[in-house]
mmCIF file of C-alpha atoms and ligand atoms in Angstrom:
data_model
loop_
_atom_site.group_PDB
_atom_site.id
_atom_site.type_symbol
_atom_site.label_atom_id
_atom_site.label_comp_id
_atom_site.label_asym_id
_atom_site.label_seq_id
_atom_site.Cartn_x
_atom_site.Cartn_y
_atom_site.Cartn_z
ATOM 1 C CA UNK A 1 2.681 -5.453 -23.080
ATOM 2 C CA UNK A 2 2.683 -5.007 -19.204
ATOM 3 C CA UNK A 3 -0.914 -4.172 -17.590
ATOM 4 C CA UNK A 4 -1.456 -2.821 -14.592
ATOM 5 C CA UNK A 5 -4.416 -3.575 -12.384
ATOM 6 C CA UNK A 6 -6.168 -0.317 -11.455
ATOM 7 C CA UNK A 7 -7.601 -0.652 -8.159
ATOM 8 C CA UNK A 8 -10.323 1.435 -7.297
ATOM 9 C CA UNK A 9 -13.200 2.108 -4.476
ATOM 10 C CA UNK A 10 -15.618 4.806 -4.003
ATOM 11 C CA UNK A 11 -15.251 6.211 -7.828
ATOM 12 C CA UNK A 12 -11.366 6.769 -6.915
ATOM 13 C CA UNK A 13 -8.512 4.952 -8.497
ATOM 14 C CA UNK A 14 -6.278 4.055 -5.631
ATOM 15 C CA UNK A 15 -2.505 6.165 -5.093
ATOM 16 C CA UNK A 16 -0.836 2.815 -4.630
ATOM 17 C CA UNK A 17 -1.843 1.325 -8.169
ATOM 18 C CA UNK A 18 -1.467 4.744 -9.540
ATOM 19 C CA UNK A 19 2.269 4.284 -8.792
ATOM 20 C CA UNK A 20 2.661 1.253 -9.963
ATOM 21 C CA UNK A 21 1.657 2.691 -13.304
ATOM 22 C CA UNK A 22 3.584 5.584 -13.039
ATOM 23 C CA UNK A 23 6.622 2.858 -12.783
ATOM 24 C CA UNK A 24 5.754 0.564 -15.352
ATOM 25 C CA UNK A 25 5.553 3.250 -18.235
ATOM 26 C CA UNK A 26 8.962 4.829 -16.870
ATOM 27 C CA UNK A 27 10.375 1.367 -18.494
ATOM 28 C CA UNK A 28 9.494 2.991 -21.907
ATOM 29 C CA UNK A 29 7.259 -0.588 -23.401
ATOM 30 C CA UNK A 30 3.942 -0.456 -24.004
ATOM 31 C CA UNK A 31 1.713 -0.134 -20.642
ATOM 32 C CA UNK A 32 -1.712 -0.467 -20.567
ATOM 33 C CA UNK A 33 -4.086 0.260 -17.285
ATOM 34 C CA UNK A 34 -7.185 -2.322 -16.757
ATOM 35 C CA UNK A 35 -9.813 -1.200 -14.589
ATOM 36 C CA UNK A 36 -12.991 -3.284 -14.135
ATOM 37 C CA UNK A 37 -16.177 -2.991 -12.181
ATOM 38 C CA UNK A 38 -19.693 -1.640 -12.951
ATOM 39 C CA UNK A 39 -19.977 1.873 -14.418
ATOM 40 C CA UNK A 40 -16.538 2.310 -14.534
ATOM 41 C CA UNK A 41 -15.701 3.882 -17.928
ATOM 42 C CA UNK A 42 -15.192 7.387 -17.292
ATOM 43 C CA UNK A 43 -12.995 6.212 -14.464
ATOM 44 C CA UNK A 44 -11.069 3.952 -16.854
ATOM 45 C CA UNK A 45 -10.794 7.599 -19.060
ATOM 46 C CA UNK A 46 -8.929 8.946 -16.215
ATOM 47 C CA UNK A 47 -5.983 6.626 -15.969
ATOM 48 C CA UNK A 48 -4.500 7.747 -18.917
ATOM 49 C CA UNK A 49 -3.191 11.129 -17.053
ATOM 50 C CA UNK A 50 -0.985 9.406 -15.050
ATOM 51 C CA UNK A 51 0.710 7.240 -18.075
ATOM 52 C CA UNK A 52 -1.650 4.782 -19.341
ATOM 53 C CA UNK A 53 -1.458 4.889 -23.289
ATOM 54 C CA UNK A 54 -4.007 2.384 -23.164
ATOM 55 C CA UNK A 55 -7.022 1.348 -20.821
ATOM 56 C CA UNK A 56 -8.823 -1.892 -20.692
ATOM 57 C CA UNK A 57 -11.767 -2.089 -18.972
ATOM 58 C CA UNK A 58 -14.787 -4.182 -18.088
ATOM 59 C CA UNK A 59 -17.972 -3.052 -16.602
ATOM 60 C CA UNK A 60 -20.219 -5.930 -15.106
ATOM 61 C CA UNK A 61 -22.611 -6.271 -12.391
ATOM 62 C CA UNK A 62 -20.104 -9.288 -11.118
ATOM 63 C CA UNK A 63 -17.535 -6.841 -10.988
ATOM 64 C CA UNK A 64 -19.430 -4.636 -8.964
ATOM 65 C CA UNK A 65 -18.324 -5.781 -4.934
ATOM 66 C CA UNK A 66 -14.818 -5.721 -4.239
ATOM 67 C CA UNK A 67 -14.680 -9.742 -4.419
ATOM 68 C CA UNK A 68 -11.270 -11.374 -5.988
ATOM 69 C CA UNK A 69 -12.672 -14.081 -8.537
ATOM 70 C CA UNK A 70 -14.664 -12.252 -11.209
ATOM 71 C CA UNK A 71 -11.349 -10.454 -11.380
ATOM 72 C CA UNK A 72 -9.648 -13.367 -11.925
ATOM 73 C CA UNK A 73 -11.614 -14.239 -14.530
ATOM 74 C CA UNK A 74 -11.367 -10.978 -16.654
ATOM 75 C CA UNK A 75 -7.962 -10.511 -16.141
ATOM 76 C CA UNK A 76 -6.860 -14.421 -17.206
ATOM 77 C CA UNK A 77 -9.026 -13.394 -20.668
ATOM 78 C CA UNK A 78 -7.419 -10.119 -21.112
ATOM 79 C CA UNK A 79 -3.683 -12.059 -20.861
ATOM 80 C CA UNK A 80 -4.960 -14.769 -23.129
ATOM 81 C CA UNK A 81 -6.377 -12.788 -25.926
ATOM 82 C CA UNK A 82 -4.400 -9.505 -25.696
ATOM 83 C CA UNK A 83 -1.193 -10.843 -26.013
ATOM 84 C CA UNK A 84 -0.338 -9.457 -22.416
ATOM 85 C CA UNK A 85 3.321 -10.819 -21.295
ATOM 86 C CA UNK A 86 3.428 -8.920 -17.501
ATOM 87 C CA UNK A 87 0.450 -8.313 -14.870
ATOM 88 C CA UNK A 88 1.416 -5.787 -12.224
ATOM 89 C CA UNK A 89 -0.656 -4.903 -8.713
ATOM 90 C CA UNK A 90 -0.015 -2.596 -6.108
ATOM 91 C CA UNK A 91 -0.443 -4.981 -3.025
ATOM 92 C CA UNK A 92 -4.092 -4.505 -0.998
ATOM 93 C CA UNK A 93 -5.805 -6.802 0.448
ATOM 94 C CA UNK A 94 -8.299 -7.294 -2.463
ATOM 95 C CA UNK A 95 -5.045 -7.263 -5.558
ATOM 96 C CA UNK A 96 -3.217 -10.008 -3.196
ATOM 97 C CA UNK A 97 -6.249 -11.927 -3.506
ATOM 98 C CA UNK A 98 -6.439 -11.603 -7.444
ATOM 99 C CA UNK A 99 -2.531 -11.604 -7.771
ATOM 100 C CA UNK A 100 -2.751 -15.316 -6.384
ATOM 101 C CA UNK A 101 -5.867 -16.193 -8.047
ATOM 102 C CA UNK A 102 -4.606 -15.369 -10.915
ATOM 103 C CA UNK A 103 -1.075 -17.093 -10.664
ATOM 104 C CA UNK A 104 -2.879 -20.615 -9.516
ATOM 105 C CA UNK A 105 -5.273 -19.692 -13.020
ATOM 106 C CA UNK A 106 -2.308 -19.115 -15.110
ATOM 107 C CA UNK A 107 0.333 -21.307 -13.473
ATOM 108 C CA UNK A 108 2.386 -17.731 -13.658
ATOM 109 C CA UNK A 109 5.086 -17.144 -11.134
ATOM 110 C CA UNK A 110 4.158 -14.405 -8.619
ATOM 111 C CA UNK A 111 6.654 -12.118 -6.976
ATOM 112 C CA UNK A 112 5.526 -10.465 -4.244
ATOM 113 C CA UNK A 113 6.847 -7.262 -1.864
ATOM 114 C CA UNK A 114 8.763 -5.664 -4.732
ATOM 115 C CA UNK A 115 10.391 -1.991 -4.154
ATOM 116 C CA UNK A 116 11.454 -1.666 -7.671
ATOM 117 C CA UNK A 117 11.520 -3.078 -11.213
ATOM 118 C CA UNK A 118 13.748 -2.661 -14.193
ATOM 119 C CA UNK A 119 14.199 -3.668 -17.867
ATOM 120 C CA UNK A 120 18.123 -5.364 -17.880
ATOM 121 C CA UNK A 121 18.632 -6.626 -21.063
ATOM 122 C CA UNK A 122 15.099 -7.168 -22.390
ATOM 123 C CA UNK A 123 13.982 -9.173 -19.070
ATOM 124 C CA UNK A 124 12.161 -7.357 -16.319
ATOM 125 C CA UNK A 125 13.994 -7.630 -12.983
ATOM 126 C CA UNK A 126 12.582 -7.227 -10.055
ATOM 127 C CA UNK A 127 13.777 -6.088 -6.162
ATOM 128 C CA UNK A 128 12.900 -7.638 -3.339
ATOM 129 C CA UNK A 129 13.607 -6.629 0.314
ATOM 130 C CA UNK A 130 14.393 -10.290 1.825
ATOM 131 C CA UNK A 131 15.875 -11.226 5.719
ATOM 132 C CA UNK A 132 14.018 -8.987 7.592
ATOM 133 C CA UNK A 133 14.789 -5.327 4.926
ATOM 134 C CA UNK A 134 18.218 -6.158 5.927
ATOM 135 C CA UNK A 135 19.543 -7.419 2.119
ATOM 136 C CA UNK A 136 17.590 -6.748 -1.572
ATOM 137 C CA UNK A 137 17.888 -9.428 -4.096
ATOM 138 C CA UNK A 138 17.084 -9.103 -7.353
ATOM 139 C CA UNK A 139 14.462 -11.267 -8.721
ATOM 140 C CA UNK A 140 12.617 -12.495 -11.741
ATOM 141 C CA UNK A 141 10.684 -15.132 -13.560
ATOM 142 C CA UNK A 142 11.142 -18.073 -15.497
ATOM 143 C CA UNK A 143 8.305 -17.991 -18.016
ATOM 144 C CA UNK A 144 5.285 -15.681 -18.985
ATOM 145 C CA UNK A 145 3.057 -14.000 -17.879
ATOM 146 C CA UNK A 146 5.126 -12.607 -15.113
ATOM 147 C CA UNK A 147 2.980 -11.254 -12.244
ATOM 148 C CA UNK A 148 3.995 -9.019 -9.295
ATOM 149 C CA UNK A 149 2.708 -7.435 -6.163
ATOM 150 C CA UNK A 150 4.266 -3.947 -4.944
ATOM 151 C CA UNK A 151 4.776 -3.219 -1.545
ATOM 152 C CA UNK A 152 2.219 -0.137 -0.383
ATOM 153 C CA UNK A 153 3.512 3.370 -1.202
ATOM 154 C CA UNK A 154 6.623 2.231 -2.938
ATOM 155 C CA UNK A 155 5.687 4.515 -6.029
ATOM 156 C CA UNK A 156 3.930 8.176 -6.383
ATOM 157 C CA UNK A 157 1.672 8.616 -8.983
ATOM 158 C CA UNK A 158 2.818 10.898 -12.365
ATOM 159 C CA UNK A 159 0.619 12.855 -14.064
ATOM 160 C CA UNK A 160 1.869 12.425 -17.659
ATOM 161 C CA UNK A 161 -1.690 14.720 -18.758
ATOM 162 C CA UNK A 162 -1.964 12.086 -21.695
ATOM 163 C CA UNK A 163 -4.982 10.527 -23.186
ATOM 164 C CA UNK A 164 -6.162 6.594 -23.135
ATOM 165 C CA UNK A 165 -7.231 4.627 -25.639
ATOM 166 C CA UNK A 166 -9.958 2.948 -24.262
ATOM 167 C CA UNK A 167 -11.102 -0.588 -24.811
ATOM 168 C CA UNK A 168 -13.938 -2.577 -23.516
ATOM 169 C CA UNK A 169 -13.875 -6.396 -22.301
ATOM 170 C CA UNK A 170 -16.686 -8.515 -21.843
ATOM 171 C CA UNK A 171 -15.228 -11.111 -19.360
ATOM 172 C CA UNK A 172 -16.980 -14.938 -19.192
ATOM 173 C CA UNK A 173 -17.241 -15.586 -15.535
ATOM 174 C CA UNK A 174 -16.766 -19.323 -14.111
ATOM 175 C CA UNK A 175 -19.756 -20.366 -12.184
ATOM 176 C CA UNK A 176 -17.527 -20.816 -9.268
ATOM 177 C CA UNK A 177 -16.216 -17.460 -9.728
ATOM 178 C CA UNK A 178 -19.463 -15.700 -8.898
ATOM 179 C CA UNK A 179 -20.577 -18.451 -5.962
ATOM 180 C CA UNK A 180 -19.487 -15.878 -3.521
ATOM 181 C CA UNK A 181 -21.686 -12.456 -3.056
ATOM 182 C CA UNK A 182 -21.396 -9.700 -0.653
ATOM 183 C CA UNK A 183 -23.542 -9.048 1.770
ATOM 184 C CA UNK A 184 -22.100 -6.420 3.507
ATOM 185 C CA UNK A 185 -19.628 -3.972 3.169
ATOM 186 C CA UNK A 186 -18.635 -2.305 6.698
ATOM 187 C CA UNK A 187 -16.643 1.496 6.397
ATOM 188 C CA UNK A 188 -14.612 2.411 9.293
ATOM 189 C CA UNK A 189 -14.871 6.350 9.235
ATOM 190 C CA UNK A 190 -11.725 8.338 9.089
ATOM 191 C CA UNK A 191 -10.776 11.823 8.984
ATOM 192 C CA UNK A 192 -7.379 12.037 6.661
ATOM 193 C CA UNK A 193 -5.427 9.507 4.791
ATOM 194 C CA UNK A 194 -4.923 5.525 5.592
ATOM 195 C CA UNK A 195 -1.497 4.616 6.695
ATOM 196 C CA UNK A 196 -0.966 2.818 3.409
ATOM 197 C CA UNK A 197 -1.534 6.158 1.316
ATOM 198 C CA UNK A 198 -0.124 8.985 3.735
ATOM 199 C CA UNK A 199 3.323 11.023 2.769
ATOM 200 C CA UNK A 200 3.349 11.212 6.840
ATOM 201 C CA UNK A 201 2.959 9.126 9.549
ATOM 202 C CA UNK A 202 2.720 9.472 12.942
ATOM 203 C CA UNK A 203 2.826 6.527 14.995
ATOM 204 C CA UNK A 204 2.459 6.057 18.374
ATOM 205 C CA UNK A 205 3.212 3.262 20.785
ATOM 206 C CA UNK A 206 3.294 1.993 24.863
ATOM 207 C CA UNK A 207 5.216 4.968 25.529
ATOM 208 C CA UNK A 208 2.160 7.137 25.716
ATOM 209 C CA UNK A 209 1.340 5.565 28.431
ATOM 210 C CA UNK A 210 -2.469 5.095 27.687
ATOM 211 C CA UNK A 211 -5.511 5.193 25.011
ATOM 212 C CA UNK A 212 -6.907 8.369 25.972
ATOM 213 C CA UNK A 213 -2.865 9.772 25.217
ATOM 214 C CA UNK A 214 -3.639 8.745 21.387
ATOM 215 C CA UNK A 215 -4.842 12.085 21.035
ATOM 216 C CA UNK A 216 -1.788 13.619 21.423
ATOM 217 C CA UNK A 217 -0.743 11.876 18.021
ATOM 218 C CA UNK A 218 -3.742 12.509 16.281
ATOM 219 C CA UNK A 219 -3.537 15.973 16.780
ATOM 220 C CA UNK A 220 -0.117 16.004 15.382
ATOM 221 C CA UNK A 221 -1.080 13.735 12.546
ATOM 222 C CA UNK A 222 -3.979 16.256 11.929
ATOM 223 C CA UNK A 223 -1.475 19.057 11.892
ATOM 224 C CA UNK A 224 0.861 17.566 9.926
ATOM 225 C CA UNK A 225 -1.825 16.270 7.495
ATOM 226 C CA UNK A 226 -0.862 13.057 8.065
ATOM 227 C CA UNK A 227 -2.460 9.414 9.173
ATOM 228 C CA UNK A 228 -2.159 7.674 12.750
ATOM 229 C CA UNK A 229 -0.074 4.147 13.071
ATOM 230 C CA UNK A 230 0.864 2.107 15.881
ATOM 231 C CA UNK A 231 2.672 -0.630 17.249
ATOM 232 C CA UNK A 232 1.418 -3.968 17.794
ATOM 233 C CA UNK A 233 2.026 -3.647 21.670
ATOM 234 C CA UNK A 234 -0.909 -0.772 22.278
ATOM 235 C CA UNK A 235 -3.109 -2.590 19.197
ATOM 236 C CA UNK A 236 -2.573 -6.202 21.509
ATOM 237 C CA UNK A 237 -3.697 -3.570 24.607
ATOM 238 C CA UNK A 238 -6.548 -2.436 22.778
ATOM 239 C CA UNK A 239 -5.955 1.031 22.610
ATOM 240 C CA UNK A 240 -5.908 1.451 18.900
ATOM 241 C CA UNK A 241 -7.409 -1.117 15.730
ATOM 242 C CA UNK A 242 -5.377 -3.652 14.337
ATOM 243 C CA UNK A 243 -6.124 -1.665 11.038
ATOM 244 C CA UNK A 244 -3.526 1.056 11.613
ATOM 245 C CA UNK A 245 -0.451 -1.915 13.346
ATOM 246 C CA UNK A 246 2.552 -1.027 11.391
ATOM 247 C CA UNK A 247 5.460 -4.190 11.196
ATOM 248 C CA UNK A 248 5.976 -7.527 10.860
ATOM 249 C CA UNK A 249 2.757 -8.715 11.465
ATOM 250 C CA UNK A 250 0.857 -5.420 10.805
ATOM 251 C CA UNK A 251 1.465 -3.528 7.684
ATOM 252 C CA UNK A 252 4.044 -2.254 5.733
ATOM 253 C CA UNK A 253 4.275 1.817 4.696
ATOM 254 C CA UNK A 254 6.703 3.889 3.494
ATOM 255 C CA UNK A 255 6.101 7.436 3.727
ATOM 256 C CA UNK A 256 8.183 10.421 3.253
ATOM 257 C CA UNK A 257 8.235 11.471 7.020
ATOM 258 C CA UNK A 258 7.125 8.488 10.210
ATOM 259 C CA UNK A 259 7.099 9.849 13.420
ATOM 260 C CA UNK A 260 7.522 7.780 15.997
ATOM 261 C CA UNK A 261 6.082 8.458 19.645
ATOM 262 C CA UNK A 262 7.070 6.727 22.627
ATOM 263 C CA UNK A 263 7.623 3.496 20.692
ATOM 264 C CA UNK A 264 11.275 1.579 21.245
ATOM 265 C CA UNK A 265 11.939 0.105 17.592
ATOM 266 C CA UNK A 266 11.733 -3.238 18.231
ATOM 267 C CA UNK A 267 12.909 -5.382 14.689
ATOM 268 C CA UNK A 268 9.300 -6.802 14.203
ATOM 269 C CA UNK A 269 8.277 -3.101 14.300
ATOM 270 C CA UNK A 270 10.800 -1.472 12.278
ATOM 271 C CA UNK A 271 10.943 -3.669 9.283
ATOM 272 C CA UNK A 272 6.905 -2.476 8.523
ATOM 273 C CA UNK A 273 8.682 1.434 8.331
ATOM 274 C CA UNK A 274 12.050 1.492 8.060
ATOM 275 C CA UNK A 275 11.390 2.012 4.138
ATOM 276 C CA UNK A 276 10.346 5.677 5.383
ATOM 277 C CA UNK A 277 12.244 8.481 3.914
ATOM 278 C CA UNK A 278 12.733 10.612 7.208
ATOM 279 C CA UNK A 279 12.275 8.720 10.623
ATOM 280 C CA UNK A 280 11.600 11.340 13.524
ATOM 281 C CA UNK A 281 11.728 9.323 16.847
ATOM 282 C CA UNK A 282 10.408 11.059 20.315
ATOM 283 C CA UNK A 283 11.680 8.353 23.254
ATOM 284 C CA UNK A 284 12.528 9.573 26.790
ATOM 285 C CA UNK A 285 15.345 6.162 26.674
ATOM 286 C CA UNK A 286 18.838 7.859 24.779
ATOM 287 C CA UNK A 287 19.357 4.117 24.236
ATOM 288 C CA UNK A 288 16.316 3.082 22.592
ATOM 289 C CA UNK A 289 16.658 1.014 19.627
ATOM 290 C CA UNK A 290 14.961 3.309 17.833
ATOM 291 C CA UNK A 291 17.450 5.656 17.048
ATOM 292 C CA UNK A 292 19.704 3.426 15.894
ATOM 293 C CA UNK A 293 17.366 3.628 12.196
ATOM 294 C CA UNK A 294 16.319 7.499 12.878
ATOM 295 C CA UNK A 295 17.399 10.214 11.440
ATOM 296 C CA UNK A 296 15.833 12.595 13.686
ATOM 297 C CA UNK A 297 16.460 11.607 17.572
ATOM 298 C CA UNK A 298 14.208 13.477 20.293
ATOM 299 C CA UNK A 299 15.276 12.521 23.677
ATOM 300 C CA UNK A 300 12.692 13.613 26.300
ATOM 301 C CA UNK A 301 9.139 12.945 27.707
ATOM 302 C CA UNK A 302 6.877 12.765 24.785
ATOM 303 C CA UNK A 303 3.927 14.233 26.881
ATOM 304 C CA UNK A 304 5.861 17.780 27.043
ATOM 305 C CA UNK A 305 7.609 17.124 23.369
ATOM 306 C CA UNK A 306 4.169 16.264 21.596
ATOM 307 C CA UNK A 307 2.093 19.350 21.949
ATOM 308 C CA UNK A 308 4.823 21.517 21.718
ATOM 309 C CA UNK A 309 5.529 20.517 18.323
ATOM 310 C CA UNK A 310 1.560 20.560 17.131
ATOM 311 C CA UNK A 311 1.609 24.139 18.564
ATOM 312 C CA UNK A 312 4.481 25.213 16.691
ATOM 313 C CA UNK A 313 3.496 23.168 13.437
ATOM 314 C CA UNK A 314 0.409 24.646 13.828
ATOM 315 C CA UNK A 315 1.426 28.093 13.776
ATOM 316 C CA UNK A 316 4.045 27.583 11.180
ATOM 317 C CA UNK A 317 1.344 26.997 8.788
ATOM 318 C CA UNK A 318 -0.898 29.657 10.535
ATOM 319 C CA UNK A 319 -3.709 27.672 11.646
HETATM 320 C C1 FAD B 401 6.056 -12.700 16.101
HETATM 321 C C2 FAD B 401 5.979 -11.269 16.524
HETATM 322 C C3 FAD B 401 5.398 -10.365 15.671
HETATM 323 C C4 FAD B 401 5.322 -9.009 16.045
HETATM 324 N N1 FAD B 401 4.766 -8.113 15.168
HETATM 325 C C5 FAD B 401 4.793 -6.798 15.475
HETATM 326 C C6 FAD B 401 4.282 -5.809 14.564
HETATM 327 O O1 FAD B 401 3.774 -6.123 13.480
HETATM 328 N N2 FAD B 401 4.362 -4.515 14.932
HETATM 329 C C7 FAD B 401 4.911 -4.099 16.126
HETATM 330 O O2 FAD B 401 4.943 -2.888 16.387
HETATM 331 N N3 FAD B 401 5.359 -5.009 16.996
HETATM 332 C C8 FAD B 401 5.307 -6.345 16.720
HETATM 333 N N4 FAD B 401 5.744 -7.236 17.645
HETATM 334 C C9 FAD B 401 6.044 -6.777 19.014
HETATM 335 C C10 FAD B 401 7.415 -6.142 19.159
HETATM 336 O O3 FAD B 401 8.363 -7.151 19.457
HETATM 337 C C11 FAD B 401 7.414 -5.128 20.309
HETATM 338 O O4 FAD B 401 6.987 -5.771 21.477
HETATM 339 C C12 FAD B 401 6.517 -3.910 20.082
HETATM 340 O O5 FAD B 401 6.788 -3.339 18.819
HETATM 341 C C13 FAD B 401 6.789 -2.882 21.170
HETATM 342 O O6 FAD B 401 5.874 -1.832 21.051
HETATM 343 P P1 FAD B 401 6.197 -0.403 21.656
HETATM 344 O O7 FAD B 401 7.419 0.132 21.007
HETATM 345 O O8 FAD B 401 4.936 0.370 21.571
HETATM 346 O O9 FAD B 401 6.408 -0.704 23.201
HETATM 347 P P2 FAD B 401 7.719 -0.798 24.100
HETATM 348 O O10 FAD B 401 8.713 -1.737 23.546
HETATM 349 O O11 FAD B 401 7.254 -1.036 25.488
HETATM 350 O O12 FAD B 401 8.368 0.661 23.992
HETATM 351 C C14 FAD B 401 7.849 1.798 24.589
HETATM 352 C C15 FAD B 401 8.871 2.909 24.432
HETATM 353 O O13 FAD B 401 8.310 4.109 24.910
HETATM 354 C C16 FAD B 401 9.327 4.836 25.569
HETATM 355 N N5 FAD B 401 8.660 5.735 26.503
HETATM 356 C C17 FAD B 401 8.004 5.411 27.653
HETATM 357 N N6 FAD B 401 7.476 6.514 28.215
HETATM 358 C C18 FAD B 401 7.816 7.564 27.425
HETATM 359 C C19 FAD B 401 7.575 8.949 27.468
HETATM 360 N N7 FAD B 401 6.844 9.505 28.475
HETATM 361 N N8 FAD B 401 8.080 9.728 26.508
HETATM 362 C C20 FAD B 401 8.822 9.211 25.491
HETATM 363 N N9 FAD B 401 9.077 7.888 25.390
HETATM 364 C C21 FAD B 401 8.575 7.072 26.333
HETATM 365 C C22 FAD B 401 10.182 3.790 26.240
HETATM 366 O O14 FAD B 401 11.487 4.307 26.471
HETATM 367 C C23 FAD B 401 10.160 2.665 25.214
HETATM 368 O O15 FAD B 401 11.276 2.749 24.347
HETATM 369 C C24 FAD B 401 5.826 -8.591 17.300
HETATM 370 C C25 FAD B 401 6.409 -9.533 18.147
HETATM 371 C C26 FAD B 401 6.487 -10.848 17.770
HETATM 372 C C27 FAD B 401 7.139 -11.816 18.721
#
């Protein structure tokens, strides 16, 4: 049976484990969803909409802060006893954390950054981008259970309207496991969707010339209902948090539409969003490296192009 770990925060199962679930049943084997923390039942209920014919769940006061080991612990009893051959996690800070806690626990193997996974011949392969996006190769594992991490946004959720059954765990946590407490959880306030959830991105990078030009691409994120990226070069400047750095050493997104402002598509950038389904690039330089990956090419002064398009967006959808 595969499982899939059902992230949640704030009472809301997250999109990018959601997807992963969606995936896993379209393989046609028995999925089940696991979703642990404290008072987490009727959320648990909910997963079975979007494919889960089955829902294990845990609800502890040591599951309660988002911390990795307590999850360890639950989900390396939930393998043992339930006769659970394949862990799956949509890849977030905290599931990275429990994917490899839970691979040194098990002495599983652990792939990580998969795009896709498919049953060939009774064995679950998976696909891996690998050389900078530039090649996929096809992976898998070498004993049970298999675990693997999804790259953000690589699946949308599928309402499948069915019903879980529901079954409760009571997890035995390791003294070590519950050394660490939280003592404070910090919320960065947003409007919109995070970069790792959002069907559209817009990104912006040196080529606005300045912080207070961010607002330009907020306002089209805003009309577009969309989230705000950028590249690492304004996020080293300081004009916009690390949080929202898109490439090689930012994160990774796929959306259905990036739009990219004033930002020249250098490869450290592009392989965190050349997974994007439409790329939209605004760059006064024809010969920006950008367009080479776009599909969309807007050469001109982004300060004219910009507001232009959030005006006509905007009155498109008759805001
Ligand atoms: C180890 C390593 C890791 C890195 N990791 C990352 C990473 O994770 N993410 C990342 O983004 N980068 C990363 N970088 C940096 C990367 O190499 C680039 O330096 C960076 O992406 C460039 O950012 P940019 O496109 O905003 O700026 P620039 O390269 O300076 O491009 C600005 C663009 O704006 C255009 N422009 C200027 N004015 C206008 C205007 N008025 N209208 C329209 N267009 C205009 C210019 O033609 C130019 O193409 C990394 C580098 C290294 C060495």
């Amino acid at each position: 049976m595969i499982a899939v770990f059902l992230e949640h925060h704030e009472g809301q199962l997250q999109q990018g484990s959601l997807g992963v679930l969606a995936k896993a049943a379209s393989l046609g084997g028995d999925v089940a969803g696991v979703v642990l923390g404290s008072g987490v039942k009727e959320l648990a209920a909910g997963a079975g909409k979007f494919g889960a014919a089955k829902v294990f769940f845990a609800d502890a006061p040591e599951l309660e802060a988002p911390l990795p080991q307590p999850r360890v612990d639950a989900l390396a009893q939930l393998v043992g006893e339930q006769g659970i051959d394949t862990v799956l996690f949509a890849a977030s800070v905290l599931a990275s954390d429990v994917a490899a806690g839970l691979a040194a626990r098990l002495d599983a193997g652990l792939n990580w950054d998969l795009v896709d996974l498919a049953a060939q011949d009774g064995q679950l392969v998976g696909k891996r981008p690998a050389l900078e996006d530039s090649v996929y190769v096809d992976v898998g594992w070498t004993g049970e259970p298999r675990l693997a991490l999804f790259r953000p946004g690589t699946f949308d959720p599928a309402e499948s309207g069915g019903e879980a059954e529901l079954e409760e765990l009571t997890p035995k946590f390791e003294d070590f496991s519950t050394a660490a407490t939280m003592l404070e959880q910090a919320h960065e306030e947003s409007e919109g969707p995070s970069i790792e959830d959002a069907d559209v991105i817009v990104a912006g990078g040196r080529g606005l010339g300045g912080p207070e030009n961010f607002s330009l691409v907020e306002d089209l994120a805003k009309a577009l209902g969309g989230a705000v990226a950028a590249t690492r070069a304004v996020v080293d400047a300081g004009w916009y948090p690390y949080a929202t750095q898109v490439g090689q050493t930012g994160k990774t997104v796929s959306p259905k539409l990036y739009v990219a402002c004033g930002i020249s598509g250098a490869i450290q950038h592009k392989v965190g969003m050349q997974s994007s389904s439409v790329i939209v690039a605004i760059n006064k330089d024809p010969n920006a490296p950008i367009f080479e990956f776009s599909d969309l090419g807007v050469v001109g002064d982004l300060h004219k192009i910009i507001p232009k398009l959030t005006e006509a967006i905007k009155a498109k959808k008759g805001s």
